[in-house]
PDB file of C-alpha atoms in Angstrom:
ATOM      1  CA  MET I   1    -107.404  70.613 -12.394  1.00 50.00           C
ATOM      2  CA  HIS I   2    -106.589  67.417 -10.473  1.00 58.00           C
ATOM      3  CA  SER I   3    -105.760  69.515  -7.389  1.00 75.00           C
ATOM      4  CA  TRP I   4    -107.847  72.637  -7.037  1.00 83.00           C
ATOM      5  CA  VAL I   5    -111.179  71.271  -8.344  1.00 87.00           C
ATOM      6  CA  PRO I   6    -111.309  68.292  -5.938  1.00 88.00           C
ATOM      7  CA  ALA I   7    -109.971  70.532  -3.166  1.00 89.00           C
ATOM      8  CA  LEU I   8    -112.801  73.024  -3.685  1.00 92.00           C
ATOM      9  CA  LEU I   9    -115.365  70.205  -3.808  1.00 92.00           C
ATOM     10  CA  ALA I  10    -113.927  68.739  -0.588  1.00 91.00           C
ATOM     11  CA  ILE I  11    -114.287  72.060   1.253  1.00 93.00           C
ATOM     12  CA  VAL I  12    -117.880  72.402   0.026  1.00 94.00           C
ATOM     13  CA  ALA I  13    -118.488  68.840   1.214  1.00 93.00           C
ATOM     14  CA  ALA I  14    -117.062  69.666   4.645  1.00 91.00           C
ATOM     15  CA  VAL I  15    -119.400  72.650   5.081  1.00 93.00           C
ATOM     16  CA  LEU I  16    -122.475  70.730   3.953  1.00 94.00           C
ATOM     17  CA  ILE I  17    -121.639  67.642   6.002  1.00 88.00           C
ATOM     18  CA  ALA I  18    -121.111  69.813   9.077  1.00 86.00           C
ATOM     19  CA  GLY I  19    -124.433  71.611   8.654  1.00 89.00           C
ATOM     20  CA  GLY I  20    -126.338  68.419   7.949  1.00 88.00           C
ATOM     21  CA  THR I  21    -124.697  66.669  10.889  1.00 78.00           C
ATOM     22  CA  VAL I  22    -125.655  69.372  13.366  1.00 80.00           C
ATOM     23  CA  MET I  23    -129.258  69.452  12.134  1.00 84.00           C
ATOM     24  CA  ARG I  24    -129.637  65.670  12.261  1.00 77.00           C
ATOM     25  CA  GLN I  25    -128.040  65.336  15.674  1.00 70.00           C
ATOM     26  CA  ARG I  26    -130.278  68.004  17.165  1.00 72.00           C
ATOM     27  CA  ALA I  27    -133.348  66.292  15.686  1.00 73.00           C
ATOM     28  CA  SER I  28    -132.335  62.837  16.988  1.00 61.00           C
ATOM     29  CA  HIS I  29    -133.443  61.289  20.259  1.00 58.00           C
ATOM     30  CA  ALA I  30    -132.084  58.450  22.382  1.00 53.00           C
ATOM     31  CA  SER I  31    -135.224  56.420  21.616  1.00 54.00           C
ATOM     32  CA  GLY I  32    -134.298  56.456  17.933  1.00 55.00           C
ATOM     33  CA  ALA I  33    -137.108  58.859  17.004  1.00 59.00           C
ATOM     34  CA  ILE I  34    -136.303  61.715  14.658  1.00 67.00           C
ATOM     35  CA  GLY I  35    -137.813  65.160  14.213  1.00 69.00           C
ATOM     36  CA  ARG I  36    -138.778  66.950  11.019  1.00 76.00           C
ATOM     37  CA  GLY I  37    -135.488  68.814  11.022  1.00 81.00           C
ATOM     38  CA  TRP I  38    -133.701  65.488  10.572  1.00 81.00           C
ATOM     39  CA  TRP I  39    -134.895  65.194   6.983  1.00 86.00           C
ATOM     40  CA  ILE I  40    -133.590  68.647   6.116  1.00 90.00           C
ATOM     41  CA  GLY I  41    -130.262  67.773   7.707  1.00 88.00           C
ATOM     42  CA  ALA I  42    -130.200  64.469   5.839  1.00 86.00           C
ATOM     43  CA  THR I  43    -130.727  66.275   2.524  1.00 91.00           C
ATOM     44  CA  VAL I  44    -127.934  68.758   3.284  1.00 93.00           C
ATOM     45  CA  ALA I  45    -125.573  65.966   4.377  1.00 88.00           C
ATOM     46  CA  LEU I  46    -126.437  63.965   1.257  1.00 89.00           C
ATOM     47  CA  CYS I  47    -125.460  66.950  -0.901  1.00 94.00           C
ATOM     48  CA  GLY I  48    -122.206  67.109   1.060  1.00 92.00           C
ATOM     49  CA  PHE I  49    -121.589  63.414   0.464  1.00 86.00           C
ATOM     50  CA  ALA I  50    -122.238  63.906  -3.252  1.00 87.00           C
ATOM     51  CA  ALA I  51    -119.630  66.688  -3.305  1.00 90.00           C
ATOM     52  CA  GLN I  52    -117.200  64.392  -1.473  1.00 86.00           C
ATOM     53  CA  VAL I  53    -117.847  61.603  -3.995  1.00 82.00           C
ATOM     54  CA  ALA I  54    -117.143  64.004  -6.855  1.00 85.00           C
ATOM     55  CA  ALA I  55    -113.951  65.171  -5.154  1.00 87.00           C
ATOM     56  CA  LEU I  56    -112.764  61.593  -4.625  1.00 84.00           C
ATOM     57  CA  GLY I  57    -113.567  60.740  -8.222  1.00 80.00           C
ATOM     58  CA  LEU I  58    -111.344  63.573  -9.440  1.00 83.00           C
ATOM     59  CA  GLY I  59    -108.592  63.679  -6.836  1.00 83.00           C
ATOM     60  CA  SER I  60    -106.501  61.680  -4.414  1.00 84.00           C
ATOM     61  CA  ILE I  61    -107.823  60.336  -1.115  1.00 86.00           C
ATOM     62  CA  LEU I  62    -104.744  61.907   0.502  1.00 86.00           C
ATOM     63  CA  LEU I  63    -105.902  65.283  -0.847  1.00 86.00           C
ATOM     64  CA  VAL I  64    -109.655  65.070  -0.262  1.00 88.00           C
ATOM     65  CA  GLN I  65    -109.931  63.442   3.166  1.00 86.00           C
ATOM     66  CA  PRO I  66    -107.751  65.930   5.125  1.00 88.00           C
ATOM     67  CA  LEU I  67    -109.950  68.718   3.750  1.00 89.00           C
ATOM     68  CA  VAL I  68    -113.168  66.909   4.649  1.00 86.00           C
ATOM     69  CA  VAL I  69    -111.910  66.666   8.250  1.00 83.00           C
ATOM     70  CA  LEU I  70    -112.476  70.418   8.433  1.00 84.00           C
ATOM     71  CA  ALA I  71    -116.136  69.496   8.902  1.00 82.00           C
ATOM     72  CA  ILE I  72    -115.379  69.251  12.628  1.00 75.00           C
ATOM     73  CA  LEU I  73    -114.243  72.882  12.539  1.00 78.00           C
ATOM     74  CA  PHE I  74    -117.453  73.975  10.859  1.00 84.00           C
ATOM     75  CA  ALA I  75    -119.804  71.761  12.906  1.00 76.00           C
ATOM     76  CA  LEU I  76    -118.812  72.761  16.419  1.00 70.00           C
ATOM     77  CA  PRO I  77    -119.264  76.543  15.912  1.00 75.00           C
ATOM     78  CA  MET I  78    -122.580  75.801  14.216  1.00 82.00           C
ATOM     79  CA  GLU I  79    -123.689  73.901  17.280  1.00 74.00           C
ATOM     80  CA  ALA I  80    -122.473  76.732  19.500  1.00 73.00           C
ATOM     81  CA  TRP I  81    -124.507  79.235  17.469  1.00 78.00           C
ATOM     82  CA  ALA I  82    -127.590  77.010  17.714  1.00 73.00           C
ATOM     83  CA  ASP I  83    -127.154  76.926  21.506  1.00 70.00           C
ATOM     84  CA  HIS I  84    -126.777  80.742  21.622  1.00 72.00           C
ATOM     85  CA  ARG I  85    -123.266  80.678  23.052  1.00 69.00           C
ATOM     86  CA  TRP I  86    -120.030  82.304  21.899  1.00 71.00           C
ATOM     87  CA  PRO I  87    -116.985  80.100  21.087  1.00 69.00           C
ATOM     88  CA  GLN I  88    -114.020  80.597  23.410  1.00 72.00           C
ATOM     89  CA  LYS I  89    -110.602  81.906  22.366  1.00 79.00           C
ATOM     90  CA  THR I  90    -109.097  78.475  23.043  1.00 82.00           C
ATOM     91  CA  GLU I  91    -111.564  76.992  20.594  1.00 78.00           C
ATOM     92  CA  TRP I  92    -110.564  79.452  17.894  1.00 80.00           C
ATOM     93  CA  THR I  93    -106.909  78.708  18.636  1.00 86.00           C
ATOM     94  CA  TRP I  94    -107.309  74.961  18.114  1.00 85.00           C
ATOM     95  CA  GLY I  95    -109.423  75.672  15.056  1.00 83.00           C
ATOM     96  CA  ALA I  96    -106.579  77.741  13.625  1.00 86.00           C
ATOM     97  CA  VAL I  97    -104.143  74.910  14.432  1.00 91.00           C
ATOM     98  CA  LEU I  98    -106.368  72.488  12.506  1.00 88.00           C
ATOM     99  CA  VAL I  99    -106.490  74.767   9.459  1.00 87.00           C
ATOM    100  CA  VAL I 100    -102.715  75.323   9.534  1.00 91.00           C
ATOM    101  CA  CYS I 101    -102.040  71.569   9.814  1.00 90.00           C
ATOM    102  CA  VAL I 102    -104.275  70.760   6.853  1.00 89.00           C
ATOM    103  CA  THR I 103    -102.705  73.553   4.797  1.00 88.00           C
ATOM    104  CA  VAL I 104     -99.126  72.514   5.635  1.00 90.00           C
ATOM    105  CA  PHE I 105     -99.832  68.835   4.934  1.00 88.00           C
ATOM    106  CA  LEU I 106    -101.323  69.514   1.501  1.00 85.00           C
ATOM    107  CA  ALA I 107     -98.798  72.204   0.545  1.00 84.00           C
ATOM    108  CA  ILE I 108     -95.808  69.955   1.271  1.00 86.00           C
ATOM    109  CA  SER I 109     -97.162  66.556   0.221  1.00 80.00           C
ATOM    110  CA  ARG I 110     -98.946  67.621  -2.988  1.00 75.00           C
ATOM    111  CA  PRO I 111    -100.693  64.227  -3.345  1.00 75.00           C
ATOM    112  CA  GLU I 112    -101.817  63.056  -6.771  1.00 69.00           C
ATOM    113  CA  PRO I 113    -104.403  60.380  -7.642  1.00 66.00           C
ATOM    114  CA  SER I 114    -103.225  56.846  -8.402  1.00 67.00           C
ATOM    115  CA  LEU I 115    -104.450  54.709 -11.312  1.00 67.00           C
ATOM    116  CA  ARG I 116    -103.830  51.478  -9.390  1.00 66.00           C
ATOM    117  CA  ARG I 117    -106.971  49.574  -8.323  1.00 66.00           C
ATOM    118  CA  PRO I 118    -107.000  46.437  -6.123  1.00 66.00           C
ATOM    119  CA  GLY I 119    -108.635  43.210  -7.279  1.00 66.00           C
ATOM    120  CA  GLY I 120    -112.178  42.414  -6.211  1.00 65.00           C
ATOM    121  CA  LEU I 121    -111.154  39.529  -3.940  1.00 72.00           C
ATOM    122  CA  LEU I 122    -108.561  41.625  -2.092  1.00 74.00           C
ATOM    123  CA  MET I 123    -111.119  44.405  -1.628  1.00 73.00           C
ATOM    124  CA  VAL I 124    -113.765  42.022  -0.255  1.00 74.00           C
ATOM    125  CA  VAL I 125    -111.327  40.317   2.127  1.00 80.00           C
ATOM    126  CA  THR I 126    -109.964  43.629   3.448  1.00 80.00           C
ATOM    127  CA  ILE I 127    -113.371  45.157   4.034  1.00 79.00           C
ATOM    128  CA  GLY I 128    -114.665  41.906   5.525  1.00 82.00           C
ATOM    129  CA  ALA I 129    -111.835  41.901   8.082  1.00 85.00           C
ATOM    130  CA  VAL I 130    -112.592  45.499   9.080  1.00 84.00           C
ATOM    131  CA  VAL I 131    -116.319  44.745   9.376  1.00 84.00           C
ATOM    132  CA  VAL I 132    -115.599  41.881  11.780  1.00 86.00           C
ATOM    133  CA  VAL I 133    -113.708  44.293  14.039  1.00 87.00           C
ATOM    134  CA  LEU I 134    -116.525  46.829  13.797  1.00 89.00           C
ATOM    135  CA  ALA I 135    -119.072  44.173  14.761  1.00 89.00           C
ATOM    136  CA  GLY I 136    -117.190  43.916  18.066  1.00 90.00           C
ATOM    137  CA  CYS I 137    -117.507  47.693  18.469  1.00 88.00           C
ATOM    138  CA  VAL I 138    -121.274  47.490  17.924  1.00 88.00           C
ATOM    139  CA  LEU I 139    -121.658  44.703  20.510  1.00 90.00           C
ATOM    140  CA  ALA I 140    -119.599  46.706  23.012  1.00 89.00           C
ATOM    141  CA  ALA I 141    -121.641  49.850  22.249  1.00 85.00           C
ATOM    142  CA  GLU I 142    -124.931  48.112  23.021  1.00 86.00           C
ATOM    143  CA  ARG I 143    -123.599  47.107  26.447  1.00 86.00           C
ATOM    144  CA  SER I 144    -122.146  50.527  27.323  1.00 81.00           C
ATOM    145  CA  ASN I 145    -123.506  53.747  28.806  1.00 80.00           C
ATOM    146  CA  GLN I 146    -124.653  56.598  26.576  1.00 77.00           C
ATOM    147  CA  HIS I 147    -121.225  58.270  26.400  1.00 74.00           C
ATOM    148  CA  TYR I 148    -119.321  55.176  25.258  1.00 81.00           C
ATOM    149  CA  LYS I 149    -122.202  54.114  23.059  1.00 85.00           C
ATOM    150  CA  ALA I 150    -121.916  57.420  21.173  1.00 82.00           C
ATOM    151  CA  LEU I 151    -118.132  57.024  21.016  1.00 83.00           C
ATOM    152  CA  LEU I 152    -118.145  53.427  19.736  1.00 87.00           C
ATOM    153  CA  TYR I 153    -120.867  54.070  17.181  1.00 89.00           C
ATOM    154  CA  GLY I 154    -118.939  57.157  16.067  1.00 87.00           C
ATOM    155  CA  VAL I 155    -115.834  54.989  15.558  1.00 89.00           C
ATOM    156  CA  THR I 156    -117.895  52.422  13.641  1.00 91.00           C
ATOM    157  CA  ALA I 157    -119.476  55.056  11.401  1.00 91.00           C
ATOM    158  CA  GLY I 158    -116.106  56.697  10.753  1.00 89.00           C
ATOM    159  CA  ALA I 159    -114.505  53.394   9.723  1.00 91.00           C
ATOM    160  CA  LEU I 160    -117.412  52.573   7.407  1.00 92.00           C
ATOM    161  CA  PHE I 161    -117.279  56.020   5.794  1.00 90.00           C
ATOM    162  CA  GLY I 162    -113.510  55.644   5.455  1.00 89.00           C
ATOM    163  CA  MET I 163    -114.031  52.396   3.550  1.00 89.00           C
ATOM    164  CA  SER I 164    -116.708  54.127   1.461  1.00 88.00           C
ATOM    165  CA  ALA I 165    -114.106  56.663   0.322  1.00 85.00           C
ATOM    166  CA  LEU I 166    -111.936  53.822  -0.986  1.00 84.00           C
ATOM    167  CA  LEU I 167    -114.895  52.139  -2.694  1.00 85.00           C
ATOM    168  CA  VAL I 168    -115.991  55.424  -4.290  1.00 83.00           C
ATOM    169  CA  LYS I 169    -112.692  55.706  -6.138  1.00 80.00           C
ATOM    170  CA  THR I 170    -112.851  52.084  -7.278  1.00 78.00           C
ATOM    171  CA  VAL I 171    -116.469  52.310  -8.431  1.00 82.00           C
ATOM    172  CA  ALA I 172    -115.851  55.638 -10.190  1.00 76.00           C
ATOM    173  CA  TYR I 173    -112.918  54.075 -12.067  1.00 72.00           C
ATOM    174  CA  GLN I 174    -115.119  51.154 -13.153  1.00 75.00           C
ATOM    175  CA  PHE I 175    -117.945  53.447 -14.294  1.00 78.00           C
ATOM    176  CA  ILE I 176    -115.552  55.501 -16.414  1.00 71.00           C
ATOM    177  CA  HIS I 177    -113.970  52.499 -18.138  1.00 73.00           C
ATOM    178  CA  ASP I 178    -116.926  50.090 -18.318  1.00 79.00           C
ATOM    179  CA  PHE I 179    -120.237  51.606 -17.207  1.00 78.00           C
ATOM    180  CA  ALA I 180    -122.395  48.525 -17.767  1.00 81.00           C
ATOM    181  CA  GLY I 181    -119.780  46.162 -16.382  1.00 80.00           C
ATOM    182  CA  ALA I 182    -119.499  48.158 -13.152  1.00 78.00           C
ATOM    183  CA  PHE I 183    -122.881  46.813 -12.039  1.00 84.00           C
ATOM    184  CA  ARG I 184    -121.495  43.282 -12.275  1.00 83.00           C
ATOM    185  CA  GLN I 185    -118.584  44.046  -9.960  1.00 80.00           C
ATOM    186  CA  PRO I 186    -118.786  43.391  -6.176  1.00 78.00           C
ATOM    187  CA  GLU I 187    -117.334  46.801  -5.288  1.00 80.00           C
ATOM    188  CA  PHE I 188    -120.525  48.617  -6.337  1.00 85.00           C
ATOM    189  CA  TYR I 189    -122.718  46.557  -4.031  1.00 87.00           C
ATOM    190  CA  LEU I 190    -120.125  46.652  -1.281  1.00 85.00           C
ATOM    191  CA  PHE I 191    -120.245  50.434  -1.477  1.00 87.00           C
ATOM    192  CA  LEU I 192    -124.043  50.466  -1.101  1.00 90.00           C
ATOM    193  CA  VAL I 193    -123.905  48.161   1.931  1.00 89.00           C
ATOM    194  CA  VAL I 194    -120.971  49.926   3.605  1.00 90.00           C
ATOM    195  CA  ALA I 195    -122.399  53.428   3.046  1.00 89.00           C
ATOM    196  CA  ALA I 196    -125.813  52.350   4.383  1.00 91.00           C
ATOM    197  CA  GLY I 197    -124.138  50.798   7.416  1.00 91.00           C
ATOM    198  CA  GLY I 198    -122.232  54.030   8.024  1.00 90.00           C
ATOM    199  CA  VAL I 199    -125.447  56.078   7.960  1.00 85.00           C
ATOM    200  CA  VAL I 200    -127.155  53.694  10.418  1.00 89.00           C
ATOM    201  CA  ALA I 201    -124.156  53.709  12.775  1.00 90.00           C
ATOM    202  CA  GLN I 202    -123.940  57.502  12.564  1.00 83.00           C
ATOM    203  CA  GLN I 203    -127.610  57.848  13.450  1.00 81.00           C
ATOM    204  CA  ARG I 204    -127.190  55.505  16.414  1.00 85.00           C
ATOM    205  CA  ALA I 205    -124.258  57.620  17.577  1.00 82.00           C
ATOM    206  CA  PHE I 206    -126.255  60.841  17.304  1.00 72.00           C
ATOM    207  CA  GLY I 207    -129.159  59.357  19.231  1.00 74.00           C
ATOM    208  CA  ALA I 208    -126.887  57.996  21.972  1.00 72.00           C
ATOM    209  CA  GLY I 209    -125.041  61.116  23.054  1.00 63.00           C
ATOM    210  CA  GLU I 210    -123.777  64.628  22.416  1.00 59.00           C
ATOM    211  CA  LEU I 211    -122.360  65.641  19.067  1.00 61.00           C
ATOM    212  CA  GLN I 212    -119.013  66.479  20.668  1.00 64.00           C
ATOM    213  CA  THR I 213    -118.591  62.804  21.608  1.00 70.00           C
ATOM    214  CA  SER I 214    -119.527  61.042  18.388  1.00 76.00           C
ATOM    215  CA  PHE I 215    -118.614  63.471  15.594  1.00 72.00           C
ATOM    216  CA  PRO I 216    -114.900  63.940  16.419  1.00 75.00           C
ATOM    217  CA  ALA I 217    -114.452  60.164  16.727  1.00 78.00           C
ATOM    218  CA  LEU I 218    -116.223  59.683  13.395  1.00 81.00           C
ATOM    219  CA  THR I 219    -114.129  62.365  11.703  1.00 78.00           C
ATOM    220  CA  VAL I 220    -110.740  61.154  12.962  1.00 81.00           C
ATOM    221  CA  ILE I 221    -111.400  57.474  12.240  1.00 86.00           C
ATOM    222  CA  GLU I 222    -112.736  58.230   8.764  1.00 85.00           C
ATOM    223  CA  LEU I 223    -109.543  60.173   8.018  1.00 84.00           C
ATOM    224  CA  ALA I 224    -107.259  57.416   9.344  1.00 85.00           C
ATOM    225  CA  VAL I 225    -109.056  54.510   7.651  1.00 88.00           C
ATOM    226  CA  SER I 226    -109.488  56.190   4.270  1.00 87.00           C
ATOM    227  CA  MET I 227    -105.894  57.420   4.079  1.00 85.00           C
ATOM    228  CA  GLY I 228    -104.527  54.098   5.312  1.00 84.00           C
ATOM    229  CA  LEU I 229    -106.508  52.096   2.760  1.00 85.00           C
ATOM    230  CA  GLY I 230    -105.611  54.599   0.050  1.00 83.00           C
ATOM    231  CA  VAL I 231    -101.909  53.989   0.664  1.00 80.00           C
ATOM    232  CA  VAL I 232    -102.127  50.200   1.116  1.00 78.00           C
ATOM    233  CA  LEU I 233    -104.680  49.244  -1.547  1.00 79.00           C
ATOM    234  CA  LEU I 234    -104.556  52.071  -4.095  1.00 78.00           C
ATOM    235  CA  GLY I 235    -100.847  52.726  -3.916  1.00 74.00           C
ATOM    236  CA  GLU I 236    -101.279  56.439  -3.243  1.00 76.00           C
ATOM    237  CA  ASN I 237     -98.165  57.921  -1.745  1.00 72.00           C
ATOM    238  CA  LEU I 238     -96.413  61.166  -1.055  1.00 71.00           C
ATOM    239  CA  ASN I 239     -93.431  62.053  -3.210  1.00 71.00           C
ATOM    240  CA  VAL I 240     -91.339  63.319  -0.320  1.00 75.00           C
ATOM    241  CA  SER I 241     -88.125  62.358   1.419  1.00 80.00           C
ATOM    242  CA  VAL I 242     -88.071  60.284   4.609  1.00 80.00           C
ATOM    243  CA  PRO I 243     -87.432  63.297   6.913  1.00 86.00           C
ATOM    244  CA  THR I 244     -90.284  65.183   5.237  1.00 88.00           C
ATOM    245  CA  ALA I 245     -92.569  62.158   5.601  1.00 84.00           C
ATOM    246  CA  LEU I 246     -91.768  62.034   9.325  1.00 89.00           C
ATOM    247  CA  PHE I 247     -92.536  65.740   9.613  1.00 91.00           C
ATOM    248  CA  LEU I 248     -95.874  65.213   7.860  1.00 88.00           C
ATOM    249  CA  GLY I 249     -96.614  62.420  10.320  1.00 88.00           C
ATOM    250  CA  VAL I 250     -96.151  64.908  13.137  1.00 92.00           C
ATOM    251  CA  VAL I 251     -98.430  67.370  11.325  1.00 91.00           C
ATOM    252  CA  LEU I 252    -101.146  64.702  11.065  1.00 88.00           C
ATOM    253  CA  ALA I 253    -100.747  63.895  14.756  1.00 89.00           C
ATOM    254  CA  VAL I 254    -101.192  67.578  15.670  1.00 92.00           C
ATOM    255  CA  MET I 255    -104.232  67.695  13.356  1.00 88.00           C
ATOM    256  CA  VAL I 256    -105.826  64.817  15.282  1.00 83.00           C
ATOM    257  CA  ARG I 257    -104.925  66.499  18.573  1.00 85.00           C
ATOM    258  CA  ALA I 258    -106.659  69.705  17.409  1.00 86.00           C
ATOM    259  CA  VAL I 259    -109.831  67.768  16.555  1.00 78.00           C
ATOM    260  CA  LEU I 260    -109.840  66.069  19.957  1.00 76.00           C
ATOM    261  CA  GLU I 261    -109.190  69.332  21.801  1.00 80.00           C
ATOM    262  CA  LEU I 262    -112.095  70.991  20.000  1.00 75.00           C
ATOM    263  CA  ALA I 263    -114.292  68.095  21.078  1.00 67.00           C
ATOM    264  CA  LYS I 264    -113.028  68.303  24.670  1.00 68.00           C
ATOM    265  CA  LEU I 265    -113.809  72.014  24.901  1.00 70.00           C
ATOM    266  CA  ALA I 266    -117.272  71.435  23.482  1.00 60.00           C
ATOM    267  CA  ALA I 267    -117.895  68.644  26.003  1.00 58.00           C
ATOM    268  CA  ILE I 268    -116.904  70.903  28.912  1.00 63.00           C
ATOM    269  CA  ARG I 269    -119.255  73.639  27.701  1.00 59.00           C
ATOM    270  CA  ALA I 270    -122.090  71.172  27.209  1.00 55.00           C
ATOM    271  CA  GLU I 271    -121.631  69.871  30.761  1.00 59.00           C
ATOM    272  CA  GLU I 272    -121.676  73.416  32.148  1.00 62.00           C
ATOM    273  CA  ILE I 273    -124.864  74.191  30.206  1.00 56.00           C
ATOM    274  CA  ASN I 274    -126.538  71.016  31.478  1.00 56.00           C
ATOM    275  CA  LEU I 275    -125.559  71.837  35.075  1.00 65.00           C
ATOM    276  CA  ALA I 276    -126.917  75.366  34.700  1.00 63.00           C
ATOM    277  CA  ARG I 277    -130.179  74.066  33.296  1.00 56.00           C
ATOM    278  CA  GLY I 278    -130.431  71.531  36.123  1.00 61.00           C
ATOM    279  CA  ALA I 279    -129.851  74.241  38.707  1.00 67.00           C
ATOM    280  CA  ALA I 280    -132.525  76.407  37.072  1.00 64.00           C
ATOM    281  CA  ARG I 281    -135.032  73.548  37.165  1.00 61.00           C
ATOM    282  CA  ASP I 282    -134.228  72.877  40.835  1.00 63.00           C
ATOM    283  CA  ALA I 283    -134.738  76.538  41.652  1.00 66.00           C
ATOM    284  CA  VAL I 284    -138.137  76.511  39.949  1.00 61.00           C
ATOM    285  CA  MET I 285    -139.165  73.386  41.861  1.00 63.00           C
ATOM    286  CA  VAL I 286    -138.146  74.948  45.189  1.00 61.00           C
ATOM    287  CA  ARG I 287    -140.311  77.976  44.435  1.00 60.00           C
TER     288      ARG I 287
END
């Protein structure tokens, strides 16, 4: 139960988050305005987040987050379908690599949830330190071009969502053991602030540039931050030998490489499409 139920919920979350992300990004504009499709995408993404919350409440961060990263695999083909183009063989290859890496990591590591929870002060100090770093990213994003603005806001959103994953587990634990008392704990309000900040940063990233720039950065950083905090603050670990742990580190590195390669291929296709559209407009003007 502690493995397959949260795993199934995490996969459902990945599909819903991917669909909602594509719809919101396509309905977002650089000016910050949003189209009607944004609200549909927001509802779908919210359902995906709810599934992710349920998965984190039942399972380990080290189990749930690698499965949620599959959202990048679902999102990019969805965007390709919306643009009426066919994914390349290289894209499918890297997609297969991503699936294999996630499967191998989970099959070997078999992570289990931890009952350890950090104190409120340690949680506040840790998150505060990360937020200070992210404030620097936001300042740099506002002074950058559209590409780096999308990238930096994607990193910021990913880090905030990664911290949200940690807070979800802590808040869920408090609700189970003391429902009324959970509202008196700082973690609940930290979660609301951090999650809201992640949504705002994500929207700024979508409005600043192409999905293939912001979404991979968001996905990779969310994975790294959530798993790192899960190990350091929650005490989650993998019951494997040192050589196996090193091998799993390589698997995670290849997983990140697959995500970045999928984003790179999407960026190349998007540039080709933009050039083709520009050439078509020039031809019309000449006529």
